[in-house]
Coordinates of C-alpha atoms and ligand atoms in Angstrom, one line a residue:
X21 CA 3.6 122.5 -7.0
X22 CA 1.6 124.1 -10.1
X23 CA -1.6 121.5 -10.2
X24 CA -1.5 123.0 -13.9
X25 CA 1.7 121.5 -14.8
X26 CA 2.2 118.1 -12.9
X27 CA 4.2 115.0 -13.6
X28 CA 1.3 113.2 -14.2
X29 CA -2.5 114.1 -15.2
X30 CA -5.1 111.3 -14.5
X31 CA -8.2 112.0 -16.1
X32 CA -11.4 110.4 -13.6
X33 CA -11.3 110.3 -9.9
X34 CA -13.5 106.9 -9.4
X35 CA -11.6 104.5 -7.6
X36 CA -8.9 103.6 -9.7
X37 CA -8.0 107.0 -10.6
X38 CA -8.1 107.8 -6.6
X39 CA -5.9 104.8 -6.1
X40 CA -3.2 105.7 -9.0
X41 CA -2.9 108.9 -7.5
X42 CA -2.1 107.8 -3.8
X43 CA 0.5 105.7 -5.1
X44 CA 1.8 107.8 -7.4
X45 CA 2.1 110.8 -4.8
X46 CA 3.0 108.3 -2.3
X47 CA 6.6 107.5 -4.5
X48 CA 7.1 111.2 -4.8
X49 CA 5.6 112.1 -8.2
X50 CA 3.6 115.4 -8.8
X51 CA 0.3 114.1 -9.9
X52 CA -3.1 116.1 -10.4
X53 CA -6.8 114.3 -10.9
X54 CA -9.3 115.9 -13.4
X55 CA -12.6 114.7 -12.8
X56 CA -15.7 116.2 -14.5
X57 CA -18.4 115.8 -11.9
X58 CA -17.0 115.0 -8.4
X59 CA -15.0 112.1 -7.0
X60 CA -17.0 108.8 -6.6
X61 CA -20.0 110.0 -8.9
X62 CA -20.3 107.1 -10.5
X63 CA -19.9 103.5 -10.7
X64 CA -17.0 103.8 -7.7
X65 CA -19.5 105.5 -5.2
X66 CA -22.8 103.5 -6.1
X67 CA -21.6 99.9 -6.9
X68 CA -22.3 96.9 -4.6
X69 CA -19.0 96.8 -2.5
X70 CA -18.5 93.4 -3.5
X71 CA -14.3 92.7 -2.6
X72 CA -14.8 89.2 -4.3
X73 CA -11.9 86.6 -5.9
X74 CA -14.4 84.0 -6.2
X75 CA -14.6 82.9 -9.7
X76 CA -12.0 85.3 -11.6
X77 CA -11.4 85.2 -15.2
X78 CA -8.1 83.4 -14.6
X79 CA -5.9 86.2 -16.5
X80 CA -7.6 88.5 -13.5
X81 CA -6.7 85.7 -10.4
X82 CA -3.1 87.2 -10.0
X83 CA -3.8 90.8 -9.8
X84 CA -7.6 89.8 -7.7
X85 CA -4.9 87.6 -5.3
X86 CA -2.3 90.2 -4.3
X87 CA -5.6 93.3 -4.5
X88 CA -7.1 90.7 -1.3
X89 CA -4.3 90.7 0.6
X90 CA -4.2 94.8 0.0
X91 CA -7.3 95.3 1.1
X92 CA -7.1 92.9 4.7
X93 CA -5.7 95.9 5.8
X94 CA -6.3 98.7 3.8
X95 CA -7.9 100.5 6.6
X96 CA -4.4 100.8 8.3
X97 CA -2.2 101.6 4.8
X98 CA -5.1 104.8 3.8
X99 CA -5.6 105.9 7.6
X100 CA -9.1 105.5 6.9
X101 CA -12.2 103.4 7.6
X102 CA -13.1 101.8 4.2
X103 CA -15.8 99.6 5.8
X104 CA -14.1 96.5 4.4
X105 CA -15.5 93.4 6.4
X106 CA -14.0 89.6 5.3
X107 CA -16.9 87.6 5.5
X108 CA -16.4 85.0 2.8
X109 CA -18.4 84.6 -0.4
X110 CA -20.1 81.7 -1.1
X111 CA -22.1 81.0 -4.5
X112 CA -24.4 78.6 -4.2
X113 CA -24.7 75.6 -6.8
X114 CA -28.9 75.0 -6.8
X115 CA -28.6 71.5 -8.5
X116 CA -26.0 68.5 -9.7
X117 CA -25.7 70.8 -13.0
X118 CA -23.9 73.3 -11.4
X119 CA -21.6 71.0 -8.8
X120 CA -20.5 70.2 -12.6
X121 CA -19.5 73.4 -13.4
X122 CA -17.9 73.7 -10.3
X123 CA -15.8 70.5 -10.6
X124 CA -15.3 71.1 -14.2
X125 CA -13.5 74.9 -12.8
X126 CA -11.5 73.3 -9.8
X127 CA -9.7 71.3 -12.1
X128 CA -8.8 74.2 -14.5
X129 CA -7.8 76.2 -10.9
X130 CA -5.7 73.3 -9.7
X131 CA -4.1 73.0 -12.7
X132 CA -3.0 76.9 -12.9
X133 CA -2.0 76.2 -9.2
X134 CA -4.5 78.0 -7.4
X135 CA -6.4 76.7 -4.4
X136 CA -8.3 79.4 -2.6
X137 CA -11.9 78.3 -4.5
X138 CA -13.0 75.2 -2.2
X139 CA -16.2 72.7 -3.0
X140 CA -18.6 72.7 -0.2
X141 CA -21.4 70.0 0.2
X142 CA -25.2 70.5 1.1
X143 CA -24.2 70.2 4.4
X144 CA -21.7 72.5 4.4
X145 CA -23.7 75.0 2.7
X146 CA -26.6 74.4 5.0
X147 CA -24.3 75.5 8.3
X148 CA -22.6 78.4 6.7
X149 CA -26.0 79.4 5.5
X150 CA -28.4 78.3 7.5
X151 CA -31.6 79.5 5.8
X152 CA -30.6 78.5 2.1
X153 CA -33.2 76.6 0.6
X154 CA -33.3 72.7 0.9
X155 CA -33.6 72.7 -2.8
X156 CA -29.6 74.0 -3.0
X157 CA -26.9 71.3 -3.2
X158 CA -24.3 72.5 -2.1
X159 CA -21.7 75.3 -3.6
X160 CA -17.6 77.0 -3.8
X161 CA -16.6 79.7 -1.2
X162 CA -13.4 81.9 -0.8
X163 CA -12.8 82.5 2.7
X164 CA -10.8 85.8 2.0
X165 CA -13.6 87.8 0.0
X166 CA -16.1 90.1 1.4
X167 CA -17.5 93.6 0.9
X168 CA -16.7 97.4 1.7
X169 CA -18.6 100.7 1.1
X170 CA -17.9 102.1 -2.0
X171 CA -18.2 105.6 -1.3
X172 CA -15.4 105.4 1.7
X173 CA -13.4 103.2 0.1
X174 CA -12.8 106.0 -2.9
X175 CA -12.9 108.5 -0.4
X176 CA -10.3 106.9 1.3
X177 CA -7.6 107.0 -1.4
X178 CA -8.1 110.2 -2.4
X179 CA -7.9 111.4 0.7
X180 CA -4.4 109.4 1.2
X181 CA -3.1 110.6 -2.0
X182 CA -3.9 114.6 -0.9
X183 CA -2.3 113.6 2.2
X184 CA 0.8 112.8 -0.4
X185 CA 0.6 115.7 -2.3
X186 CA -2.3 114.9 -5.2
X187 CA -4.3 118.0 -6.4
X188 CA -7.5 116.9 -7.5
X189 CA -9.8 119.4 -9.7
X190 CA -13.7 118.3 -9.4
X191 CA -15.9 119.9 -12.3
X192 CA -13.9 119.8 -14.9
X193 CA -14.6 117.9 -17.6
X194 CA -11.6 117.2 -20.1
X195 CA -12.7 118.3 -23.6
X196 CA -9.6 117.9 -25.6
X197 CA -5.7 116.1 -25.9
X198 CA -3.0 116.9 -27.6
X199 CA 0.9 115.8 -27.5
X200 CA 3.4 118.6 -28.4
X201 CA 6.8 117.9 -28.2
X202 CA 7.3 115.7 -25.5
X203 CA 4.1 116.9 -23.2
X204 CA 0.6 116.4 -23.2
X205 CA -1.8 119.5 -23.5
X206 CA -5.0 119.0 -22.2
X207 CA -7.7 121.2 -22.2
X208 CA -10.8 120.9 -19.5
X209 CA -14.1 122.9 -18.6
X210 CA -12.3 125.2 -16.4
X211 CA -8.5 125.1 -17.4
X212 CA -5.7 124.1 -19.5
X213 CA -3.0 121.5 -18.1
X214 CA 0.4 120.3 -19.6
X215 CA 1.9 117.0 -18.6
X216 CA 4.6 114.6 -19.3
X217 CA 2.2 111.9 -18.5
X218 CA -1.4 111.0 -19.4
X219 CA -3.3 108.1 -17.2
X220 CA -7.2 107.2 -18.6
X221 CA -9.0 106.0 -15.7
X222 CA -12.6 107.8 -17.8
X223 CA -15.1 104.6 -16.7
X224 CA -17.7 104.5 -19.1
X225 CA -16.4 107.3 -20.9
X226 CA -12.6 105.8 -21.7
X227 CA -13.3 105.4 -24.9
X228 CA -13.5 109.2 -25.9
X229 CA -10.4 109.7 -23.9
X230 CA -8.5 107.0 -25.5
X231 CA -9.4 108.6 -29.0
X232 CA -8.1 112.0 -27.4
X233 CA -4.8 109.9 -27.4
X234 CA -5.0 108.2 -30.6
X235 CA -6.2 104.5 -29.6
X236 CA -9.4 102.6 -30.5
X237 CA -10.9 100.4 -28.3
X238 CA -14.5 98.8 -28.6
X239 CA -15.9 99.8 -25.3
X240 CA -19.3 99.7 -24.5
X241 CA -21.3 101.2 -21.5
X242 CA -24.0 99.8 -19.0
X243 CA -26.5 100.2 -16.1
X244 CA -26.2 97.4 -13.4
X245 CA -28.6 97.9 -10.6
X246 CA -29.1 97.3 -7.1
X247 CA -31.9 97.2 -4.7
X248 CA -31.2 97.4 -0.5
X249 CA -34.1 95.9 1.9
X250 CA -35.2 97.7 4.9
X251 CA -33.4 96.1 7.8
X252 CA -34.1 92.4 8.7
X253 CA -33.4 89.8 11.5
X254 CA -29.7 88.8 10.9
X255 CA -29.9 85.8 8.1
X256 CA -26.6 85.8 6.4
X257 CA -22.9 86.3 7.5
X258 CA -21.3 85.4 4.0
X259 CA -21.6 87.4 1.1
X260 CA -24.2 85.2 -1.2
X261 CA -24.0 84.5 -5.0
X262 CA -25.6 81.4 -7.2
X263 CA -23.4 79.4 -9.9
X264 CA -25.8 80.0 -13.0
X265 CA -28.6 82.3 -11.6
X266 CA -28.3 86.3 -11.4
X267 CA -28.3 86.2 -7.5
X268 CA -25.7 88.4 -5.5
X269 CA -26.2 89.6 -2.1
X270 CA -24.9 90.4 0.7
X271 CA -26.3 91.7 4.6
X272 CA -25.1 94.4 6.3
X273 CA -23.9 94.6 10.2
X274 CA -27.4 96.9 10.1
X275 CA -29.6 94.0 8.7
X276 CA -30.1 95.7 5.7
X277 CA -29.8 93.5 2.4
X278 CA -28.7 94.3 -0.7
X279 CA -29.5 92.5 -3.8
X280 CA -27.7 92.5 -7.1
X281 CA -27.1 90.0 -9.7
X282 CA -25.8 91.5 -12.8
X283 CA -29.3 93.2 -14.1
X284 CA -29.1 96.2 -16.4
X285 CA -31.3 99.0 -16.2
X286 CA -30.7 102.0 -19.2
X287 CA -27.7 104.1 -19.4
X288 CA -28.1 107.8 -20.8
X289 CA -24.3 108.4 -21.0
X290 CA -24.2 112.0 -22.7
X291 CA -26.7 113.4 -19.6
X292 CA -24.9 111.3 -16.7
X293 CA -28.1 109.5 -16.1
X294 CA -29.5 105.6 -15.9
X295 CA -32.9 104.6 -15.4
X296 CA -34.1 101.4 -14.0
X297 CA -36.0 98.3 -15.2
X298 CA -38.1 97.3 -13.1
X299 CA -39.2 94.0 -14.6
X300 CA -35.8 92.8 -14.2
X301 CA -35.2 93.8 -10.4
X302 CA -38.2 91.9 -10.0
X303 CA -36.7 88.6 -11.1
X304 CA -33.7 89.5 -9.1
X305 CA -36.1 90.1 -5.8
X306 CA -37.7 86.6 -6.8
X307 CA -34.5 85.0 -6.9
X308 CA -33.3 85.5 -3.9
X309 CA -36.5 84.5 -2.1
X310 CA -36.1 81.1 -4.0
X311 CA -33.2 80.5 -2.5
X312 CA -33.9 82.3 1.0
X313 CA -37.5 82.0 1.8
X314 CA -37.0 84.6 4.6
X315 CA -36.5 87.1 1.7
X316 CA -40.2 86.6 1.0
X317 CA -40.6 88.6 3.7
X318 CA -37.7 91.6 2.5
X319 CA -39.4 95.2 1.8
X320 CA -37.7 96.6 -0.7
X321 CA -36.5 100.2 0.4
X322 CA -34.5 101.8 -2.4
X323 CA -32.9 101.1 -6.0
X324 CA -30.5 102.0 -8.1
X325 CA -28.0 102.0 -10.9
X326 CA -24.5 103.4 -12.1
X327 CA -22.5 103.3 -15.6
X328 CA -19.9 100.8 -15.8
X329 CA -17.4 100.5 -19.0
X330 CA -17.6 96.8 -20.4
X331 CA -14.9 95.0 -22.5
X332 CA -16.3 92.2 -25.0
X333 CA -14.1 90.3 -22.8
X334 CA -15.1 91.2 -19.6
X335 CA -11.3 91.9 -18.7
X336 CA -10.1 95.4 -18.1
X337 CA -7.7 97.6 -20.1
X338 CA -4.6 97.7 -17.9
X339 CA -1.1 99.2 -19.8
X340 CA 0.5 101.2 -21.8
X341 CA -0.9 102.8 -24.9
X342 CA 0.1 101.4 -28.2
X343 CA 0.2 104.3 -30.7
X344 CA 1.5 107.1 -27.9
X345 CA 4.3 107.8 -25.3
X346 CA 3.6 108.2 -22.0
X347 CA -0.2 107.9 -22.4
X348 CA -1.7 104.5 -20.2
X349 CA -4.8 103.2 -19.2
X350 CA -6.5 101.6 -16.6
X351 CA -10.6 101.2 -17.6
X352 CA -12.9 98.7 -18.7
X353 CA -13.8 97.1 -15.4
X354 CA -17.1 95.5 -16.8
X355 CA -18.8 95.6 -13.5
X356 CA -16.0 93.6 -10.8
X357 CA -12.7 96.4 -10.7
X358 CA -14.0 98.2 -7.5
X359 CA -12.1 94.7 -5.5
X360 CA -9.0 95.3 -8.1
X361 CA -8.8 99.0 -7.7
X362 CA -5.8 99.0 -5.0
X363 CA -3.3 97.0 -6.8
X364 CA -4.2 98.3 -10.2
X365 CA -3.4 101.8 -8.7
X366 CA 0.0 100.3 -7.9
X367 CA 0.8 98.8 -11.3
X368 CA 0.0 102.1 -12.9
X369 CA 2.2 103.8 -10.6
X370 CA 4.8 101.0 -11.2
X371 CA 4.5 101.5 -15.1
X372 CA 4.3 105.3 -15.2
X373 CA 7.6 105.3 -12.8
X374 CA 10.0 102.4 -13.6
X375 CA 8.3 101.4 -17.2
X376 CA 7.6 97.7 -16.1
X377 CA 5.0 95.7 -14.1
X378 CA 5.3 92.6 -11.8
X379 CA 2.2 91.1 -13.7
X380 CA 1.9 90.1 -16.7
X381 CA -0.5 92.5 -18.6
X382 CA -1.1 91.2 -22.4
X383 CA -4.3 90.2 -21.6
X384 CA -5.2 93.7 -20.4
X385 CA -3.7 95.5 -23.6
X386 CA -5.7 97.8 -25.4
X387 CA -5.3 96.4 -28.9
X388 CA -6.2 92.7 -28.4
X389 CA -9.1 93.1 -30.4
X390 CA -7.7 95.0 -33.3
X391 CA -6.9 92.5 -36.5
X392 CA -2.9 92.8 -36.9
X393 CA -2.3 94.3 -39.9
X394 CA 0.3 91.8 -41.6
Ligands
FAD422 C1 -24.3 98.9 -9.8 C2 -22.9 98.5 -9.8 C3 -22.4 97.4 -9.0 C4 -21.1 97.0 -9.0 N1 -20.7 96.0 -8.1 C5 -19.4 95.7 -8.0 C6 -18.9 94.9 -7.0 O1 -19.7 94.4 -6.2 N2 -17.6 94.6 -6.9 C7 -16.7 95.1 -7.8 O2 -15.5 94.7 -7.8 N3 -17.1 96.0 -8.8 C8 -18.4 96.3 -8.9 N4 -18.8 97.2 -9.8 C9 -17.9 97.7 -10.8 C10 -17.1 98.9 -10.2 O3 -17.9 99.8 -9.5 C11 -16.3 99.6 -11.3 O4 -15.6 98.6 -12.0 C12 -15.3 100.6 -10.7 O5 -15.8 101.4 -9.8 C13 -14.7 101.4 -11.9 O6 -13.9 102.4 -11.3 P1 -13.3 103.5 -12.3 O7 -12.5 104.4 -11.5 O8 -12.7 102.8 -13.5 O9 -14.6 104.2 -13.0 P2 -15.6 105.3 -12.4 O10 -16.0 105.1 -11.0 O11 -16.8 105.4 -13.4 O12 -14.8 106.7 -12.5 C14 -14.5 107.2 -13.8 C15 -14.6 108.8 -13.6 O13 -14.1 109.4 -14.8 C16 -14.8 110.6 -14.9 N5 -14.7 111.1 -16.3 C17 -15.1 110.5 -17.4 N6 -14.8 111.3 -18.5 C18 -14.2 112.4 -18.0 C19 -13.7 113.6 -18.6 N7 -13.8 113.8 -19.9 N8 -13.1 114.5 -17.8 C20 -13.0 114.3 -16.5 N9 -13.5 113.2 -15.9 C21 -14.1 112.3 -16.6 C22 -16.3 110.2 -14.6 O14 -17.1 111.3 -14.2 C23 -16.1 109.2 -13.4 O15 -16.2 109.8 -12.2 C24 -20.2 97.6 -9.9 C25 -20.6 98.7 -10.7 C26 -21.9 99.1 -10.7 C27 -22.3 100.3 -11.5

């Protein structure tokens, strides 16, 4: 095939442009992947590896549900070693506040019918975890969740969808879109492309590619960062988060720990580059020796950050566009879409290919947040 001219042009090769492509190329259609630095620059290569269902926005549960069971064995679908472990993920409630909250959320799970979230008491906790703090009271776990490595993981599908057929360009930064006729013309650093369909899977810049195509859509970008400890004596088999604190982390089969939580450093879009706070790392670092006192002991080895594409809803676009044919998006992750990234890659493929979905997407459409215009 002509990479110049395929069936379908994806513009970004994070994750969930890798995983449109494999399943795209997998069901026979001629696809091609611009991406303007290299595949996995950014948030998909550098994020925390978290594969969680714990605590969904419950519009996400269906599509987090069916990407869980995809990636128990994704290692065998890809042909590839995406470092997935299931380990559980439990978040940790610190006092009778939070077993609140988390009553108050079982009941709205229960009644929507799901049952995978399950209440665990300070005993519980205490042998899942051994060295929480005595101060914690208990806490919710999802026995499915876990963690894989971020870099393989993208890797991995875009190494599957070559194997299918996929072209994808690396350097090569799309500058301009246009429809004529029935095709989209696209324009990039190196070379011009012509397609009959458009996919946005841009990140933190899918915004300026959604204008390319004629849609608005009130993105916004971020830092989150991460810090990984030198190796320590093995502590923790689940992955760890808290009910109402910043605290996410999770140990490695190497001892090493790495500590998130949601903390932004500063994001410098237009130069590719984020800088760290350091201030706020600290309080991360602190809060996850208040509630494991071994950390005290953690040396800090490296730090980092990525850009991530936030929603003011915290959901993701998923869908079709609304003022173009043949032009859909999948962006918007606001820092949890590296666990949804292999069934969104299916729903896109689904869409772009039959015209329909087995999920329901409204939440995900591009123009909830426009006013209707009556
Ligand atoms: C520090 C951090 C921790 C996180 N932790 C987790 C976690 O534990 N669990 C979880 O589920 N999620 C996590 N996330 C979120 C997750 O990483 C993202 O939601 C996911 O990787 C988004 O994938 P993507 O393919 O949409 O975007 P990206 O990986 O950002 O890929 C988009 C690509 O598009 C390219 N691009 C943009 N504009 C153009 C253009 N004009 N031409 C060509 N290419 C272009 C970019 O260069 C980029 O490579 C985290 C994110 C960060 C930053």
């Amino acid at each position: 095939m002509n990479h110049l001219t395929p069936d379908v042009l994806i513009v970004g090769g994070g994750i969930h442009g890798c995983s449109a492509a494999y399943h795209l190329a997998r069901a026979g259609v001629k696809v091609t992947v611009l991406e303007k630095d290299w595949v996995s620059r950014h948030a998909s290569g550098v994020n925390a590896g978290g594969v969680r269902l714990l605590g969904r926005d419950l519009a996400e549960v269906p599509l987090s549900k069916v990407a869980m069971n995809l990636w128990q064995n994704l290692d065998d679908e890809l042909d590839a070693d995406t470092g997935f472990r299931r380990r559980s993920l439990i978040n940790i409630a610190a006092d009778e506040q939070d077993m609140n909250t988390l009553y108050a959320r079982r009941e709205k799970m229960h009644a929507a019918g799901y049952q995978h979230e399950i209440i665990i008491d300070q005993q519980e906790l205490r042998e899942r975890l051994p060295h929480v703090s005595d101060q914690c009271v208990g806490g919710v776990v999802s026995e499915s969740d876990g963690y894989a490595i971020p870099y393989q993981s993208t890797k991995a599908f875009r190494r599957a969808a070559e194997r299918n057929g996929a072209v994808f360009v690396e350097g090569e930064a799309v500058d301009s879109i246009r429809k004529v006729g029935a095709h989209w013309q696209v324009k990039a650093s190196k070379n011009s492309y012509q397609s009959e369909h458009l996919l946005n899977c841009a990140g933190a810049w899918a915004d300026k590619i959604s204008v390319m195509i004629g849609d608005n859509v009130p993105l916004t970008h971020s830092a989150p960062m991460l810090m990984i400890t030198t190796r320590m004596p093995h502590f923790a088999t689940p992955v760890v988060g808290a009910v109402s604190r910043p605290l996410s982390f999770k140990q490695f089969e190497n001892g090493t720990v790495l500590i998130g939580g949601g903390s932004k450093g500063f994001a410098d879009r237009a130069n590719n580059r984020t800088r760290l706070d350091y201030k706020k790392l600290a309080i991360g670092a602190k809060n996850a020796a208040e509630f494991f006192p071994i950390m005290k002991k953690a040396s800090v080895n490296r730090m980092w950050s990525g850009l991530e594409a936030y929603m003011p809803d915290n959901l993701p676009v998923i869908g079709e566009s609304v003022n173009a044919d043949n032009a859909w998006h999948a962006f918007g992750f606001s820092a949890h879409g590296f666990q949804l990234a292999p069934v969104v890659g299916r729903v896109m493929a689904d869409l772009i290919t039959t015209g329909k979905s087995d999920f329901d997407l409204q939440a995900f459409r591009i123009d909830r947040f426009e006013r209707k215009v009556l």
